[in-house]
Amino acid sequence: MTALRPRQRQRGGRWPSLLAWLALLLLVAAALMLSGAGPAHRLKLLTLGSAFDLLRMGAYLAVAAAALGLVTLIVASLCRRWRLALTGGLVLVVVAAMMAVPWQLMQRAQAVPPIHDITTDLDAPPAFEALAEARQAAPNDVGYPKEFADLQRQAYPDIQPLLVDLPLASVLSAVETAALDQGWEIASLTETGLEATATTFWFGFQDDVAVRLTETEAGVRVDMRSASRMGRSDLGTNAARIRGFLDTLQRRTGT
């Protein structure tokens, strides 16, 4: 009989496997923290401060997972453990994808001014009346901060009123439909405009919107204001909301 050969010992022993498993565990933990912070705050399971702390911890764990993934890739490659080397490489790729969104937010924060209240009429912004009580209970004021005007002019010169050559009632109907299509919660609808609240998907932040319609000789002037209830900077969200809404309104009214 032929004697059985002893099982060949793999290069590097258990270390490459341990490194790969630890990198994967850290990656999963980081993913759960980064993805779960927003919904946990939205469901009122965490305060905003605790949710941001969870995001920070998730980012640290993601960096640690990437470091271990790199070590796994190097060690496993030197030991010719190609599956484990692939695992380390995949951890690096996944971490890079996970950190892409926070990196983009950081870049956006540096590119826009630290303001949270945007309007098409800097001299007389549409007022929040139906939403005044809700905003009084929030950190950001009901009134438009006058110091924002110059910053908005420099950063968002394209935010301007929209002129629609249609009857007032037709424009109001288009405004209401566009707001509902955006998923906003309408707080007030009058003959000359509306007030509504937009809730962000991830963290559930509430931003308030006021649309004012004014009849002129050239048509109906549409002014809009979008303001966050909390936070010094909105990372350009309110300006983007106004642009998107007015673009939608233009398409609906054929202007």
Coordinates of C-alpha atoms in Angstrom, one line a residue:
M1 CA 0.0 0.0 0.0
T2 CA 1.1 3.5 -0.7
A3 CA 1.5 5.6 2.4
L4 CA -0.8 8.7 2.6
R5 CA 1.0 12.0 2.1
P6 CA 0.7 14.3 5.0
R7 CA -1.5 17.4 4.2
Q8 CA 0.8 20.1 2.8
R9 CA 0.9 23.1 5.2
Q10 CA -0.3 26.3 3.5
R11 CA 2.1 29.2 3.2
G12 CA 1.7 31.8 6.0
G13 CA -0.4 29.4 8.1
R14 CA -3.6 30.8 9.5
W15 CA -2.5 34.5 9.4
P16 CA -3.8 35.4 5.9
S17 CA -7.2 33.8 6.7
L18 CA -7.4 35.6 10.0
L19 CA -6.6 38.9 8.4
A20 CA -9.1 38.4 5.7
W21 CA -11.9 37.5 8.1
L22 CA -11.1 40.4 10.4
A23 CA -11.2 42.8 7.4
L24 CA -14.5 41.4 6.4
L25 CA -16.0 41.7 9.9
L26 CA -14.8 45.4 10.1
L27 CA -16.3 46.0 6.7
V28 CA -19.7 44.7 7.6
A29 CA -19.7 46.6 10.9
A30 CA -18.8 49.8 9.1
A31 CA -21.4 49.3 6.4
L32 CA -24.1 48.8 9.1
M33 CA -23.1 51.9 11.0
L34 CA -22.8 54.1 7.9
S35 CA -26.1 52.9 6.4
G36 CA -28.0 52.7 9.6
A37 CA -27.3 56.1 11.2
G38 CA -29.7 58.0 9.1
P39 CA -32.7 55.6 9.4
A40 CA -32.1 55.2 13.1
H41 CA -32.4 59.0 13.5
R42 CA -35.4 59.2 11.2
L43 CA -37.1 56.5 13.3
K44 CA -36.2 58.5 16.5
L45 CA -34.1 55.6 17.8
L46 CA -31.0 58.0 18.0
T47 CA -30.6 61.7 18.5
L48 CA -28.9 63.6 15.8
G49 CA -25.7 63.9 17.7
S50 CA -25.7 60.1 18.4
A51 CA -26.4 59.4 14.7
F52 CA -23.4 61.6 13.7
D53 CA -21.3 59.8 16.3
L54 CA -22.3 56.5 14.7
L55 CA -21.4 57.8 11.3
R56 CA -18.0 58.8 12.6
M57 CA -17.4 55.4 14.2
G58 CA -18.5 53.8 10.9
A59 CA -16.0 55.9 9.0
Y60 CA -13.2 54.9 11.4
L61 CA -14.0 51.2 11.1
A62 CA -14.1 51.5 7.3
V63 CA -10.6 53.0 7.3
A64 CA -9.5 50.1 9.6
A65 CA -11.1 47.6 7.2
A66 CA -9.3 49.1 4.3
A67 CA -6.0 49.0 6.1
L68 CA -6.5 45.3 7.0
G69 CA -7.7 44.6 3.4
L70 CA -4.4 46.1 2.1
V71 CA -2.4 44.0 4.6
T72 CA -4.4 40.9 3.6
L73 CA -3.7 41.6 -0.1
I74 CA 0.0 42.0 0.4
V75 CA 0.5 39.0 2.8
A76 CA -1.8 36.7 0.9
S77 CA -0.1 37.6 -2.4
L78 CA 3.4 36.9 -0.9
C79 CA 2.1 33.6 0.3
R80 CA 0.4 32.9 -3.0
R81 CA -3.0 32.6 -1.3
W82 CA -4.8 34.1 -4.3
R83 CA -8.4 33.8 -3.0
L84 CA -7.5 35.6 0.2
A85 CA -5.6 38.2 -1.8
L86 CA -8.8 38.7 -3.8
T87 CA -10.7 39.1 -0.6
G88 CA -8.4 41.8 0.6
G89 CA -8.7 43.6 -2.8
L90 CA -12.4 43.4 -2.7
V91 CA -12.5 44.9 0.8
L92 CA -10.5 47.9 -0.5
V93 CA -12.9 48.4 -3.4
V94 CA -16.0 48.2 -1.3
V95 CA -14.5 50.7 1.3
A96 CA -13.7 53.1 -1.6
A97 CA -17.3 52.8 -2.8
M98 CA -18.7 53.3 0.7
M99 CA -16.5 56.4 1.3
A100 CA -17.4 58.0 -2.1
V101 CA -20.6 59.6 -0.9
P102 CA -19.1 61.2 2.3
W103 CA -16.2 62.4 0.2
Q104 CA -18.6 64.0 -2.3
L105 CA -20.5 65.6 0.6
M106 CA -17.2 67.1 2.0
Q107 CA -16.3 68.4 -1.5
R108 CA -19.8 69.9 -1.8
A109 CA -19.6 71.5 1.6
Q110 CA -16.4 73.3 0.5
A111 CA -17.9 74.4 -2.8
V112 CA -21.0 76.1 -1.4
P113 CA -21.5 78.8 1.2
P114 CA -22.6 77.9 4.7
I115 CA -26.2 79.0 4.3
H116 CA -29.5 77.1 4.6
D117 CA -32.2 79.5 3.3
I118 CA -32.5 80.1 -0.4
T119 CA -35.0 82.3 -2.2
T120 CA -35.8 83.8 -5.7
D121 CA -36.6 87.1 -4.1
L122 CA -33.8 88.4 -1.9
D123 CA -35.6 91.7 -1.1
A124 CA -38.9 90.2 0.0
P125 CA -38.7 86.4 0.3
P126 CA -41.9 84.5 0.5
A127 CA -43.0 84.2 4.2
F128 CA -43.7 81.1 6.2
E129 CA -47.0 81.6 7.9
A130 CA -48.7 78.2 8.2
L131 CA -45.3 76.7 9.0
A132 CA -44.2 79.5 11.3
E133 CA -45.0 77.5 14.5
A134 CA -43.1 74.5 13.3
R135 CA -40.1 76.6 12.4
Q136 CA -40.2 78.5 15.8
A137 CA -39.6 75.2 17.5
A138 CA -36.6 74.4 15.2
P139 CA -33.1 75.8 15.5
N140 CA -33.3 77.9 12.3
D141 CA -35.4 81.1 12.4
V142 CA -38.6 81.8 10.6
G143 CA -37.3 84.9 9.0
Y144 CA -34.8 85.0 6.1
P145 CA -31.3 85.9 7.4
K146 CA -30.4 89.1 5.5
E147 CA -26.7 88.2 5.7
F148 CA -27.4 85.3 3.4
A149 CA -28.3 87.5 0.5
D150 CA -24.8 88.4 -0.7
L151 CA -23.6 84.9 -0.3
Q152 CA -26.5 83.6 -2.3
R153 CA -25.9 86.1 -5.1
Q154 CA -22.3 84.9 -5.4
A155 CA -23.0 81.2 -5.2
Y156 CA -26.4 80.9 -6.9
P157 CA -26.9 83.7 -9.4
D158 CA -29.2 81.5 -11.5
I159 CA -31.8 81.3 -8.7
Q160 CA -34.3 83.7 -10.2
P161 CA -38.2 84.1 -10.3
L162 CA -40.1 82.3 -13.0
L163 CA -42.5 84.2 -15.2
V164 CA -45.5 82.1 -16.6
D165 CA -47.8 83.5 -19.2
L166 CA -50.9 81.7 -18.0
P167 CA -53.9 82.5 -15.8
L168 CA -53.2 82.5 -12.1
A169 CA -55.5 79.6 -11.4
S170 CA -53.7 77.4 -14.0
V171 CA -50.3 78.3 -12.5
L172 CA -51.5 77.5 -9.0
S173 CA -52.8 74.1 -10.1
A174 CA -49.5 73.3 -11.8
V175 CA -47.7 74.4 -8.6
E176 CA -49.8 72.1 -6.4
T177 CA -49.4 69.1 -8.7
A178 CA -45.6 69.7 -8.9
A179 CA -45.4 69.8 -5.1
L180 CA -47.4 66.6 -4.7
D181 CA -45.2 64.9 -7.3
Q182 CA -42.1 65.9 -5.3
G183 CA -43.7 64.1 -2.3
W184 CA -44.0 67.3 -0.2
E185 CA -46.5 67.6 2.6
I186 CA -48.6 70.6 1.8
A187 CA -49.3 72.7 4.9
S188 CA -51.2 75.5 3.3
L189 CA -52.8 76.2 -0.2
T190 CA -54.2 79.6 -0.9
E191 CA -55.2 81.5 -4.1
T192 CA -51.6 82.9 -4.4
G193 CA -49.4 80.1 -3.4
L194 CA -48.6 77.3 -1.0
E195 CA -46.4 76.2 1.9
A196 CA -45.1 72.6 2.2
T197 CA -42.5 70.5 3.9
A198 CA -40.0 68.3 2.2
T199 CA -38.4 65.4 4.2
T200 CA -35.0 64.1 3.1
F201 CA -34.8 60.4 2.5
W202 CA -31.9 59.3 4.6
F203 CA -31.9 61.3 7.8
G204 CA -35.4 62.6 7.6
F205 CA -34.4 66.3 7.8
Q206 CA -37.3 68.6 7.2
D207 CA -37.0 71.6 4.9
D208 CA -39.8 74.1 4.4
V209 CA -40.9 75.5 1.0
A210 CA -43.0 78.5 0.3
V211 CA -44.2 79.4 -3.3
R212 CA -45.7 82.8 -3.9
L213 CA -47.6 83.8 -7.1
T214 CA -48.0 87.4 -8.2
E215 CA -50.0 88.6 -11.1
T216 CA -48.1 91.1 -13.3
E217 CA -48.7 92.6 -16.8
A218 CA -46.3 90.1 -18.3
G219 CA -47.8 87.1 -16.6
V220 CA -47.7 85.3 -13.2
R221 CA -44.4 85.7 -11.3
V222 CA -43.5 82.6 -9.4
D223 CA -41.2 83.2 -6.4
M224 CA -40.0 80.4 -4.2
R225 CA -38.2 79.9 -0.9
S226 CA -36.7 76.7 0.5
A227 CA -35.2 76.7 4.0
S228 CA -33.8 74.0 6.3
R229 CA -35.1 73.8 9.8
M230 CA -31.7 72.9 11.3
G231 CA -28.0 73.2 10.3
R232 CA -25.9 76.1 9.2
S233 CA -25.2 74.7 5.8
D234 CA -27.5 72.8 3.5
L235 CA -24.7 71.6 1.2
G236 CA -26.6 73.1 -1.7
T237 CA -29.8 71.1 -1.2
N238 CA -32.2 74.0 -1.1
A239 CA -30.8 75.6 -4.2
A240 CA -31.1 72.3 -6.0
R241 CA -34.7 71.9 -4.8
I242 CA -35.7 75.3 -6.2
R243 CA -34.0 74.6 -9.5
G244 CA -35.7 71.2 -9.8
F245 CA -39.1 72.5 -8.9
L246 CA -39.0 75.5 -11.3
D247 CA -37.8 73.3 -14.1
T248 CA -40.7 70.9 -13.4
L249 CA -43.1 73.9 -13.4
Q250 CA -41.7 75.2 -16.7
R251 CA -42.4 71.8 -18.3
R252 CA -45.9 71.6 -16.9
T253 CA -46.8 75.1 -18.0
G254 CA -45.0 74.9 -21.3
T255 CA -43.0 78.0 -20.7

